[in-house]
CSV table of C-alpha atoms in Angstrom, one decimal:
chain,number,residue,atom,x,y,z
A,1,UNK,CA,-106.9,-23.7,29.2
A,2,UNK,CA,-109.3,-20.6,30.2
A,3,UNK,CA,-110.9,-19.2,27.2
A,4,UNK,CA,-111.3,-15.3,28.2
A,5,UNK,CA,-108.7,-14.4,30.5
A,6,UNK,CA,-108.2,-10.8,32.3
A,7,UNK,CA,-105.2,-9.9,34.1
A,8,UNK,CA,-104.9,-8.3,36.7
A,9,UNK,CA,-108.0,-9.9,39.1
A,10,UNK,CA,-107.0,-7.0,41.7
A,11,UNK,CA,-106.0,-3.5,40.7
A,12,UNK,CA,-105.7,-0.9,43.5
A,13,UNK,CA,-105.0,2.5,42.8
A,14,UNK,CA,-105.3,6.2,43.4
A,15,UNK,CA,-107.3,9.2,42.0
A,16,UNK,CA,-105.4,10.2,39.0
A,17,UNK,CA,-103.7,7.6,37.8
A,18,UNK,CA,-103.5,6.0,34.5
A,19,UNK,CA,-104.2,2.1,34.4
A,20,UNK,CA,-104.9,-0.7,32.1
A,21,UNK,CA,-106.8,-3.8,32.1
A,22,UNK,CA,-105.6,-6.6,29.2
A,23,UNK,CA,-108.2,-9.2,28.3
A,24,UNK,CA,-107.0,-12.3,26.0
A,25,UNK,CA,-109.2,-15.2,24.4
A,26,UNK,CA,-108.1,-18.4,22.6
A,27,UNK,CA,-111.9,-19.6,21.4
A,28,UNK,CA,-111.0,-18.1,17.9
A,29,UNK,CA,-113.7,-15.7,18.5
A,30,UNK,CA,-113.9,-12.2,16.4
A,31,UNK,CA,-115.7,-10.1,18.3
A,32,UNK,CA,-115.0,-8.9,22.3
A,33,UNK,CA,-116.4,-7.0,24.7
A,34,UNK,CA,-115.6,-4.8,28.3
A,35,UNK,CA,-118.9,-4.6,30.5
A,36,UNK,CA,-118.7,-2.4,34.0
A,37,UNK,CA,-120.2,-3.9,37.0
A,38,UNK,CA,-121.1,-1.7,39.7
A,39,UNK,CA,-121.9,-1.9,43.3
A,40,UNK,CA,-124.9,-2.9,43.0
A,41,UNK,CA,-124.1,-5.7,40.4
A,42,UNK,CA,-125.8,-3.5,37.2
A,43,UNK,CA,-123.8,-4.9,34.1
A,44,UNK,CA,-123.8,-2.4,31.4
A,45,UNK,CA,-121.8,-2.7,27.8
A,46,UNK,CA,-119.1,-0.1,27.6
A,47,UNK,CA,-117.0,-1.5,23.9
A,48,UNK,CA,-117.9,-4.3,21.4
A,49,UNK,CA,-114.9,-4.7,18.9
A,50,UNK,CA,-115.3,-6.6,16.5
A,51,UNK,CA,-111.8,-8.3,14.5
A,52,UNK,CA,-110.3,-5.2,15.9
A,53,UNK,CA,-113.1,-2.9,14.2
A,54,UNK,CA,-114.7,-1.1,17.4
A,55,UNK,CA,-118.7,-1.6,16.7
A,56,UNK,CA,-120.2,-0.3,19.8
A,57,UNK,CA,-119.4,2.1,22.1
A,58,UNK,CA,-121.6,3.2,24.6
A,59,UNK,CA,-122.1,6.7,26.5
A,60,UNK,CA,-118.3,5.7,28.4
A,61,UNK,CA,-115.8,8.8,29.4
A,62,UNK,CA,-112.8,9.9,27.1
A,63,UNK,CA,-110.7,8.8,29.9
A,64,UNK,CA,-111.4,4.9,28.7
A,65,UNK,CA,-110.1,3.9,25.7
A,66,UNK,CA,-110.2,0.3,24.2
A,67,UNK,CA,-107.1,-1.1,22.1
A,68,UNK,CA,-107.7,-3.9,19.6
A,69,UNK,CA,-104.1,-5.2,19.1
A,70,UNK,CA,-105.3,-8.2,17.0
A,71,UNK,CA,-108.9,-10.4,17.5
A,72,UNK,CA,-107.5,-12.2,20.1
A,73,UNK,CA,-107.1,-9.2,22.3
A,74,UNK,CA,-109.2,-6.5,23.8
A,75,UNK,CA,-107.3,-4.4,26.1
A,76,UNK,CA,-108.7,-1.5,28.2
A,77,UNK,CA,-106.6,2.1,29.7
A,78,UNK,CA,-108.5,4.1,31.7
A,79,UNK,CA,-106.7,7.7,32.4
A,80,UNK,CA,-106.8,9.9,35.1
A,81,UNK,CA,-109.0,7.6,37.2
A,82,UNK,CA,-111.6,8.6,39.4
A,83,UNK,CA,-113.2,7.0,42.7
A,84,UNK,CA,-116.6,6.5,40.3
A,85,UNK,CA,-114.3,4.4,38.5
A,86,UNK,CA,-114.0,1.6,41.1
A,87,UNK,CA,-116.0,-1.4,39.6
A,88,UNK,CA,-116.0,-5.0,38.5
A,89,UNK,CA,-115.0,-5.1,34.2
A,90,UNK,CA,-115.3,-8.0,32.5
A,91,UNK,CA,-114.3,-8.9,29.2
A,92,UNK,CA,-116.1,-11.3,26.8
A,93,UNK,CA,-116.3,-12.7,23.5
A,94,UNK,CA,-118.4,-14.5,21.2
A,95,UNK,CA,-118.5,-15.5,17.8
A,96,UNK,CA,-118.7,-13.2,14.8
A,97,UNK,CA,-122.3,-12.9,13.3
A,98,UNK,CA,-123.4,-15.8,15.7
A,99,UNK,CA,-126.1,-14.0,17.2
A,100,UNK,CA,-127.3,-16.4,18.9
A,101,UNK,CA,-124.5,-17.8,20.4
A,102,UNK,CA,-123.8,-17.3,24.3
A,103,UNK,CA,-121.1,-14.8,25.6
A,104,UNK,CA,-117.8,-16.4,27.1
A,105,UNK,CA,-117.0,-14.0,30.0
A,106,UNK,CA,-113.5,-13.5,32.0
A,107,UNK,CA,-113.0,-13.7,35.7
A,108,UNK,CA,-113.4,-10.0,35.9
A,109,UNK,CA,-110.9,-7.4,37.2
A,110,UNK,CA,-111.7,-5.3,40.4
A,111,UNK,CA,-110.5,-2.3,40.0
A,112,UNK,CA,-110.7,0.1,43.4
A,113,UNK,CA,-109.5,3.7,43.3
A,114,UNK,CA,-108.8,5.5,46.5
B,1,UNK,CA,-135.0,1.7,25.8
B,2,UNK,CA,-135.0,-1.8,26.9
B,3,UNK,CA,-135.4,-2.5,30.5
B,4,UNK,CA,-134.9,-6.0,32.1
B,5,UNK,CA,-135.5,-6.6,35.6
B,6,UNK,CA,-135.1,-9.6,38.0
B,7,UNK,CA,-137.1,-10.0,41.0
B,8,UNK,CA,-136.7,-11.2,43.9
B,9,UNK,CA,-132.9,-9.7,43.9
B,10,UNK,CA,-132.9,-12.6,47.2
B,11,UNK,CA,-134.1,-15.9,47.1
B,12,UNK,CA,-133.3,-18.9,49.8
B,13,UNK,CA,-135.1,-22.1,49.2
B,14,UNK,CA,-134.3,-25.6,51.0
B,15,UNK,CA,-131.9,-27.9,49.3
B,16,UNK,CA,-134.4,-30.1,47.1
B,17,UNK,CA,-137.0,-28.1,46.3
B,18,UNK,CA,-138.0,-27.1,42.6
B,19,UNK,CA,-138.0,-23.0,42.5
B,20,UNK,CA,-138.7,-20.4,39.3
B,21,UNK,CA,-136.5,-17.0,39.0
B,22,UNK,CA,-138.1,-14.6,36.9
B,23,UNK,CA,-136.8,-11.9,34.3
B,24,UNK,CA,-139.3,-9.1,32.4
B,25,UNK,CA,-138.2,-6.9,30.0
B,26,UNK,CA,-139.7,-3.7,28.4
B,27,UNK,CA,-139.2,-4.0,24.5
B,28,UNK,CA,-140.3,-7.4,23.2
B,29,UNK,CA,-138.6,-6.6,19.9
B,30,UNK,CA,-135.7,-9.2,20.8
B,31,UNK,CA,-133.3,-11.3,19.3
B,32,UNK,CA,-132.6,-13.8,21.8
B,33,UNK,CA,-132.8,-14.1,25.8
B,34,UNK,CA,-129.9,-15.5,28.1
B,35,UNK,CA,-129.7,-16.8,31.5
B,36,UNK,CA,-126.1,-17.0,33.2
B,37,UNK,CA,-124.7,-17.8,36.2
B,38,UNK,CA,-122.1,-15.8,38.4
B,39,UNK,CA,-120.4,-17.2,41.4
B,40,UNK,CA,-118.5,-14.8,43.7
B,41,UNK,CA,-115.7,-13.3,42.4
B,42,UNK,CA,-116.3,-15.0,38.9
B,43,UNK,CA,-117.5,-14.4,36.0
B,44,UNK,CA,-120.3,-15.1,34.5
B,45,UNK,CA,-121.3,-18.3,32.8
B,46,UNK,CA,-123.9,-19.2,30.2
B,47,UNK,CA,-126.5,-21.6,31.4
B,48,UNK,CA,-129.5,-20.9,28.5
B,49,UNK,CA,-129.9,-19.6,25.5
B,50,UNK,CA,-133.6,-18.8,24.5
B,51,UNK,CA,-134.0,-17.7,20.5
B,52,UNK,CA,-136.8,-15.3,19.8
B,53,UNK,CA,-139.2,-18.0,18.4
B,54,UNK,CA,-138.4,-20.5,20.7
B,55,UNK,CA,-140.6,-21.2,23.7
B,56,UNK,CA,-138.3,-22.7,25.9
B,57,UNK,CA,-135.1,-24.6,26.0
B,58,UNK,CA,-133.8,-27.2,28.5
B,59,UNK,CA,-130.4,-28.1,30.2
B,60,UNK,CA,-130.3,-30.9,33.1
B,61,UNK,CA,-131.8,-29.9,35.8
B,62,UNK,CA,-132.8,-26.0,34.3
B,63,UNK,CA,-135.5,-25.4,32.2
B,64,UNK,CA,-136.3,-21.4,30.8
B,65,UNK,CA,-139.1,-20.3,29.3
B,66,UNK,CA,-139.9,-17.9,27.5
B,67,UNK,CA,-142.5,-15.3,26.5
B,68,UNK,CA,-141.8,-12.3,23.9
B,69,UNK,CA,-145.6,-11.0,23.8
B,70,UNK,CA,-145.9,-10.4,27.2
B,71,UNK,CA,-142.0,-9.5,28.0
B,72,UNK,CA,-141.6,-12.1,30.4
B,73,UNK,CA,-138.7,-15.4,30.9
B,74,UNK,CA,-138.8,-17.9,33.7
B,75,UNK,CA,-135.5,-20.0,35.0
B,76,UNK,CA,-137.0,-23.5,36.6
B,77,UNK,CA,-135.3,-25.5,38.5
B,78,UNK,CA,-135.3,-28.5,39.8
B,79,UNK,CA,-134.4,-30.6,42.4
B,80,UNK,CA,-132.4,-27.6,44.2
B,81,UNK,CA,-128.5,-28.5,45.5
B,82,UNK,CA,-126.3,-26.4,47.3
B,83,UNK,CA,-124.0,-26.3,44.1
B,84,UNK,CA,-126.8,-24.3,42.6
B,85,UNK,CA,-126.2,-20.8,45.5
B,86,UNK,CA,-125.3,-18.2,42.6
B,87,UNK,CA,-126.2,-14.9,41.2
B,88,UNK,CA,-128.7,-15.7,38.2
B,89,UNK,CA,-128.9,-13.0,35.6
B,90,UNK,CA,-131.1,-12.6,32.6
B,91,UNK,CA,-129.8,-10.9,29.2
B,92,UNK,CA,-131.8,-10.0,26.3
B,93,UNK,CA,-130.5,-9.0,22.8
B,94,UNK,CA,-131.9,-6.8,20.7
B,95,UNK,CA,-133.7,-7.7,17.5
B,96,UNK,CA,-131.8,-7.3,14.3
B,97,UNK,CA,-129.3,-9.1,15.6
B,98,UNK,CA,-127.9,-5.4,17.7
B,99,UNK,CA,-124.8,-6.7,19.4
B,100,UNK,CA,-125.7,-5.5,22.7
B,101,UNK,CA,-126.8,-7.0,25.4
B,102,UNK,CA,-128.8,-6.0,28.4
B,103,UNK,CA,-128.8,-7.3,31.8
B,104,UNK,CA,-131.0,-7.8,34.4
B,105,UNK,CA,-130.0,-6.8,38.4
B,106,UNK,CA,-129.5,-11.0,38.8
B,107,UNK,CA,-131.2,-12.9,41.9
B,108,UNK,CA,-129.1,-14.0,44.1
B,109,UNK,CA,-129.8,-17.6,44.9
B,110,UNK,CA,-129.2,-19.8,48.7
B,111,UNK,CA,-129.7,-23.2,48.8
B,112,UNK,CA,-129.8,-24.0,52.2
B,113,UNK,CA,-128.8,-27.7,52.9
């Protein structure tokens, strides 16, 4: 019964390919999230949808591009990827308008490109 | 731009003993300040949620406090166990209810039995 779940956990791939990361919830929640975690375990927002409406979206490369199927799902394809690239993304989601309400994060995906 | 950092990023106490994790931030114009937990290869989970005018909030064994004047959040607690060896990282939400939030660099946390 996991409430944000990200598929794959492992993704290993080479300069240049194109890859994608799918996140699911089932807490009802409207609005989802990708962070990147790098090395050195810095968390930064990258997208914020919210009921498929993207609301945020930080200073991130062309090469990512979020897809919104429905509320339920935030999924992430990164193109040509490079070895910067290689980090821990998690997906989250909270509650429409519920400010103060805490995240629900995924397991995360590592994503290593040689 | 808001800043948050954590400090120590390392912290190894004995197994029993109360200890305090700290978390500043630059821009006390904030909505609401979080503390979660990360265990490795996880993700991360919400222990606190401190609103703007609150001054602290409580859960079990883990109390956080905070302070929006003087940019500053403290994550007590108590009675240390072994279960407790994480990655604690603060979050802080910007005011006007801005969607984003932004983390600290976490403290990584060994309880040593």
């Amino acid at each position: 019964d996991t409430a944000v779940s990200q598929t794959p956990k492992y993704l290993v791939t080479q300069m240049g390919n194109d890859k994608s990361i799918k996140c699911e919830q089932n807490l009802g929640h409207d609005t989802m999230y990708w962070y990147k975690q790098d090395s050195k375990k810095f968390l930064k927002i990258m997208f914020s949808y919210n009921n498929k409406e993207l609301i945020i979206n930080e200073t991130v490369p062309n090469r990512f591009s979020p897809k919104s199927p429905d509320k339920a799902h935030l999924n992430l394809h990164i193109n040509s990827l490079e070895l910067g690239d290689s980090a821990v993304y998690f997906c989250a989601s909270s509650p429409r308008g519920a400010y103060n309400s805490p995240l629900h994060f995924g397991n995360g995906t590592r994503l290593t490109v040689t | 731009k808001q800043e948050v950092t954590q400090i120590p990023a390392a912290l190894s106490v004995p197994e029993g003993e109360n200890l305090v994790l700290n978390c500043s931030f630059t821009d006390s114009a904030i909505y609401n300040l979080q503390w979660f937990r990360q265990d490795p290869g996880k993700g991360l989970t919400s222990l606190l949620l401190i609103q703007s005018s609150q001054r602290e909030q409580t859960s079990g064994r883990l109390n956080a406090s905070l302070d929006k004047s003087s940019g500053r959040s403290t994550l007590y607690i108590a009675a240390s166990q072994p279960g407790d060896s994480a990655t604690y990282l603060c979050a802080v939400k910007g005011d006007f209810g801005n969607e984003k939030l932004t983390f600290g660099t976490g403290t990584r946390l060994t309880i040593i039995p």
